mmCIF file of C-alpha atoms in Angstrom:
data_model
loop_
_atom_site.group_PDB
_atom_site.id
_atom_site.type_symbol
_atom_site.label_atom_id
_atom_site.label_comp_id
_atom_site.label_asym_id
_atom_site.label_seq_id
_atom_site.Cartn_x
_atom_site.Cartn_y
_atom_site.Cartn_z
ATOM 1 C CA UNK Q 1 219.263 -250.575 -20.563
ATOM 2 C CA UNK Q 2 218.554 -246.896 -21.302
ATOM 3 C CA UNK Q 3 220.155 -244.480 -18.394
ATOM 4 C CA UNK Q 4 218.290 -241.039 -18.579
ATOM 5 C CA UNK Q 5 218.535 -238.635 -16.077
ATOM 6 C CA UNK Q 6 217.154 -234.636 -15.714
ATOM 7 C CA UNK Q 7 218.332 -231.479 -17.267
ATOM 8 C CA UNK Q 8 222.234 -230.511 -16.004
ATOM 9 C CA UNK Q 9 222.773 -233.984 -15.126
ATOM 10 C CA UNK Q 10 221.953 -235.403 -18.495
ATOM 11 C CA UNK Q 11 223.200 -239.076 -18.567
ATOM 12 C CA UNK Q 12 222.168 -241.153 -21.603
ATOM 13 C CA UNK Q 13 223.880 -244.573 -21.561
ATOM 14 C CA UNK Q 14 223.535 -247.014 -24.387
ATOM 15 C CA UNK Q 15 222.645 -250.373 -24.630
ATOM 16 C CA UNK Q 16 226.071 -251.499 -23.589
ATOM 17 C CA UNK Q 17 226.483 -248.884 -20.780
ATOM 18 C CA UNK Q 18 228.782 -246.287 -22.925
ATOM 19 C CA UNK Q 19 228.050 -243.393 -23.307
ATOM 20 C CA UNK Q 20 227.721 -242.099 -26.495
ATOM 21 C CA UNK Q 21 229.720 -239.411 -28.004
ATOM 22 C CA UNK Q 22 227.097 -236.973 -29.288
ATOM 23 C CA UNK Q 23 225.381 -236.957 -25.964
ATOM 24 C CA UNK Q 24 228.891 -236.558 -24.215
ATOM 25 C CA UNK Q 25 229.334 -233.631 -26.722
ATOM 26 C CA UNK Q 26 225.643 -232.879 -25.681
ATOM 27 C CA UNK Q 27 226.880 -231.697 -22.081
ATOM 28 C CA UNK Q 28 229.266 -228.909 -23.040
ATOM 29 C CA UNK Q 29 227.107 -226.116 -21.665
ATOM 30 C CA UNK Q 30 227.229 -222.684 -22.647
ATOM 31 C CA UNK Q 31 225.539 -219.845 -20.793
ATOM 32 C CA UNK Q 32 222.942 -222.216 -18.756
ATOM 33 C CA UNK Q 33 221.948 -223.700 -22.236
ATOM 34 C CA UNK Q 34 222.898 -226.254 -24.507
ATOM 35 C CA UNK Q 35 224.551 -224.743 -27.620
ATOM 36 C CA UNK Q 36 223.001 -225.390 -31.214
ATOM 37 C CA UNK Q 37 225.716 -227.960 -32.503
ATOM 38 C CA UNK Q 38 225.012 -229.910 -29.232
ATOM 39 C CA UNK Q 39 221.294 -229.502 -29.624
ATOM 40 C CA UNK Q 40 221.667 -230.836 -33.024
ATOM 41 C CA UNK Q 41 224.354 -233.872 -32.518
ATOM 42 C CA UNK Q 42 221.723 -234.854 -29.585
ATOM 43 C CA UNK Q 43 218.833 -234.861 -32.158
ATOM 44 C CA UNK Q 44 220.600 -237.101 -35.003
ATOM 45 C CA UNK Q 45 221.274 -239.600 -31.645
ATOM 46 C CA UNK Q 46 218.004 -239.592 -30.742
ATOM 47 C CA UNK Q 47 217.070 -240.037 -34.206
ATOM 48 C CA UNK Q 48 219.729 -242.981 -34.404
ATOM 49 C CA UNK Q 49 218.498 -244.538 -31.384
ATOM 50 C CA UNK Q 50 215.109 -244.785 -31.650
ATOM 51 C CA UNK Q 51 212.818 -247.458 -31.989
ATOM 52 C CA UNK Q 52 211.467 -248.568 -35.231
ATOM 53 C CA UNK Q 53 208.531 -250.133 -34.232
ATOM 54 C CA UNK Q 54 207.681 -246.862 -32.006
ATOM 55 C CA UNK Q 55 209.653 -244.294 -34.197
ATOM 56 C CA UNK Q 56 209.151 -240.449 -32.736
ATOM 57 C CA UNK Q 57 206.366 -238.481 -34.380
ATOM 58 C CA UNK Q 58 207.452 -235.951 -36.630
ATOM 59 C CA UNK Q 59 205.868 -233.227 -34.610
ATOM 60 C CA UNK Q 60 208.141 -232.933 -32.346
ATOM 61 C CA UNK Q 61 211.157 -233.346 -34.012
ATOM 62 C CA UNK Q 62 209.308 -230.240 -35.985
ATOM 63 C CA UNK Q 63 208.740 -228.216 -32.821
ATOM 64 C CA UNK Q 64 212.393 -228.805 -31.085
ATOM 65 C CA UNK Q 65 213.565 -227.286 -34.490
ATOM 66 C CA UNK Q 66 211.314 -224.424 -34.819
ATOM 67 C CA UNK Q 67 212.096 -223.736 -30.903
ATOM 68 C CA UNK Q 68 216.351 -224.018 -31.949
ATOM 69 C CA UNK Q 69 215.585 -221.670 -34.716
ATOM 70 C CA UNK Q 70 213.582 -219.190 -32.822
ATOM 71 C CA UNK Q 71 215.777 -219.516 -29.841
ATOM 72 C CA UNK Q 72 218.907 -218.395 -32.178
ATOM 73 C CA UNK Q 73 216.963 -216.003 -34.279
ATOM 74 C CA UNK Q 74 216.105 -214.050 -30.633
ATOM 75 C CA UNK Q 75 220.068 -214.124 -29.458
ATOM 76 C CA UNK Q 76 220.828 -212.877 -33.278
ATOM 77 C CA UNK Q 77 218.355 -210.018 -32.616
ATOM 78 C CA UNK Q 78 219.977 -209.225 -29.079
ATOM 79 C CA UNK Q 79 223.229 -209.198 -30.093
ATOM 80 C CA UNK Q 80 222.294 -206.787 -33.046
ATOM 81 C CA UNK Q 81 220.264 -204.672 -30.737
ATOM 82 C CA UNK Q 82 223.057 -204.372 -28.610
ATOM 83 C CA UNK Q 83 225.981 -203.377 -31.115
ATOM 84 C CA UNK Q 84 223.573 -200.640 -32.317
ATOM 85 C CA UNK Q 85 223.118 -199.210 -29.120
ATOM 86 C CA UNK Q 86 226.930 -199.600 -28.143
ATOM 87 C CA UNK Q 87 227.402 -197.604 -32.133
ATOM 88 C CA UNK Q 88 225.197 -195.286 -31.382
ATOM 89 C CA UNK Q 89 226.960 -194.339 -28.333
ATOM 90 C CA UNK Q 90 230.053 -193.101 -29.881
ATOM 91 C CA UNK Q 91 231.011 -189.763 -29.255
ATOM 92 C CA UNK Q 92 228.497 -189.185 -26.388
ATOM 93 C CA UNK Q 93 229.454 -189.251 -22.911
ATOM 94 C CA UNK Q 94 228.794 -191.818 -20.968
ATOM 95 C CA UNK Q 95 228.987 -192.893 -16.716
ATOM 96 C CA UNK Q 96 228.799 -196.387 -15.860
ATOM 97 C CA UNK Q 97 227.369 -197.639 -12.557
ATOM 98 C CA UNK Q 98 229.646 -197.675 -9.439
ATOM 99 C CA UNK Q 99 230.835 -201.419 -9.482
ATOM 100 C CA UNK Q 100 234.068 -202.831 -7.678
ATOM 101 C CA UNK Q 101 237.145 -203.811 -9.163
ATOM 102 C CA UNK Q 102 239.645 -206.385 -8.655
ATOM 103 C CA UNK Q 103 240.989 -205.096 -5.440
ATOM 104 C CA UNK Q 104 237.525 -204.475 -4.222
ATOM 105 C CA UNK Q 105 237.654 -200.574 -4.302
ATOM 106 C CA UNK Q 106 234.430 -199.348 -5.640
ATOM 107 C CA UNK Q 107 235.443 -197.352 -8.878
ATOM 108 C CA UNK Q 108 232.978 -195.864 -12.206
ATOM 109 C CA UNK Q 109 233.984 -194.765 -15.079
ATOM 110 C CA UNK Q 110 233.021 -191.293 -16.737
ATOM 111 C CA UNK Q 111 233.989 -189.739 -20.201
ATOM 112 C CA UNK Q 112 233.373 -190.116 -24.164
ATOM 113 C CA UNK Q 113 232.823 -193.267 -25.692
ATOM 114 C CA UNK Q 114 235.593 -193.926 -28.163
ATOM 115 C CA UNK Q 115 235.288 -197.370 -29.472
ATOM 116 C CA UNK Q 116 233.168 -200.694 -29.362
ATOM 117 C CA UNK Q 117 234.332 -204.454 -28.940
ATOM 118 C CA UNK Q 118 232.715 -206.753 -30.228
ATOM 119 C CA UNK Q 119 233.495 -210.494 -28.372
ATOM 120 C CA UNK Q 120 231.984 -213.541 -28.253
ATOM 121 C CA UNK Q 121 230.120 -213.260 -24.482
ATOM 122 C CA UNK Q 122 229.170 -209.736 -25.427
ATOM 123 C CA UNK Q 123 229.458 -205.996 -26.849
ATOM 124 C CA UNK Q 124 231.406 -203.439 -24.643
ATOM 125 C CA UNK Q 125 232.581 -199.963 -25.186
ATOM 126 C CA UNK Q 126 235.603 -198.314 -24.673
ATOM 127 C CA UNK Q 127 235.166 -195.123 -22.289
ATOM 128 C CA UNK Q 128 238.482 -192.889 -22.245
ATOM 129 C CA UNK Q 129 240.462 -195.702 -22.901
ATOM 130 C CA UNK Q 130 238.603 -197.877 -20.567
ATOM 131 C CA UNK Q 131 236.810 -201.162 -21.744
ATOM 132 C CA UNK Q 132 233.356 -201.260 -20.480
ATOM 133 C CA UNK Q 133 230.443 -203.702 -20.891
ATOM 134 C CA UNK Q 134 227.643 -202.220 -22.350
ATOM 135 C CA UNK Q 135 225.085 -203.205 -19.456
ATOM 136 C CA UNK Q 136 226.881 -201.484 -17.132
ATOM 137 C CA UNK Q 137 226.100 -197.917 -18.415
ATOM 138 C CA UNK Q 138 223.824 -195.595 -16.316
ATOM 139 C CA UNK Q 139 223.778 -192.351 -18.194
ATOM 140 C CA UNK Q 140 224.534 -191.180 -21.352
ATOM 141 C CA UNK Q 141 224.511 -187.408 -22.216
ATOM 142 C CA UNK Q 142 225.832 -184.968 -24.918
ATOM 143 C CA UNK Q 143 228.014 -183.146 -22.475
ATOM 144 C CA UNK Q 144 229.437 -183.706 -18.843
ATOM 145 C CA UNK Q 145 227.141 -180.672 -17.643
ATOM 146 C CA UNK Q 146 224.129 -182.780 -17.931
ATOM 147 C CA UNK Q 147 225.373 -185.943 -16.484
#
């Protein structure tokens, strides 16, 4: 018997009650979201699984592939959007909004922008030696005067 449960608490069981290892790999979340190798492992299970006398119509396995793609081609365009705005911040100067740090003393962080980092979970910039994200910027100006 078939075990499916919602979104978050996604359970698929197989026939014998084990759970398979694509949808095990299927519940390694990332950001809210399932990531694309997940997405995909869960697709070739489903396609495993299914039942040849009721097989799934190619339509959808067509539109939950054009949604992946667009979904990825968006977070591509994001992430490029954001490394040329953190680029084209170099040499400028640049306040970020008041925000508190690890002892809870509310602290910003004023000067030029020097550098960008690049990580996985986002672009930041480096203010006076200071590693910033880049959403956290309020103001950007080509001298302190008009900040």
């Amino acid at each position: 018997m078939m075990d499916i449960t919602g979104a978050g608490g996604a359970l698929w069981r197989d026939m014998n009650g084990v759970e398979n290892d694509a949808i095990a790999e299927s519940r390694r979340i990332v950001g809210g979201e399932l990531d694309k190798d997940a997405f995909l492992k869960l697709l070739v299970t489903q396609l495993q699984h299914q039942d040849p006398l009721n097989p799934t119509e190619d339509k959808e396995f067509i539109s939950q592939m054009a949604q992946l793609t667009t979904a990825e081609q968006m977070k591509n365009m994001s992430r490029a959007f954001a490394c040329n705005q953190a680029y084209d911040l170099m040499g400028l100067i640049a306040k970020t909004a008041p925000s508190g740090d690890e002892d809870g003393r509310v602290r910003e962080t004023q000067g030029v922008v020097t550098g960008v980092h690049i990580k996985k979970d986002g672009v930041s910039v480096i203010i006076d030696g200071v590693e910033t994200p880049l959403e956290n910027i309020e103001k950007v100006a080509l001298n302190e005067a008009n900040l």
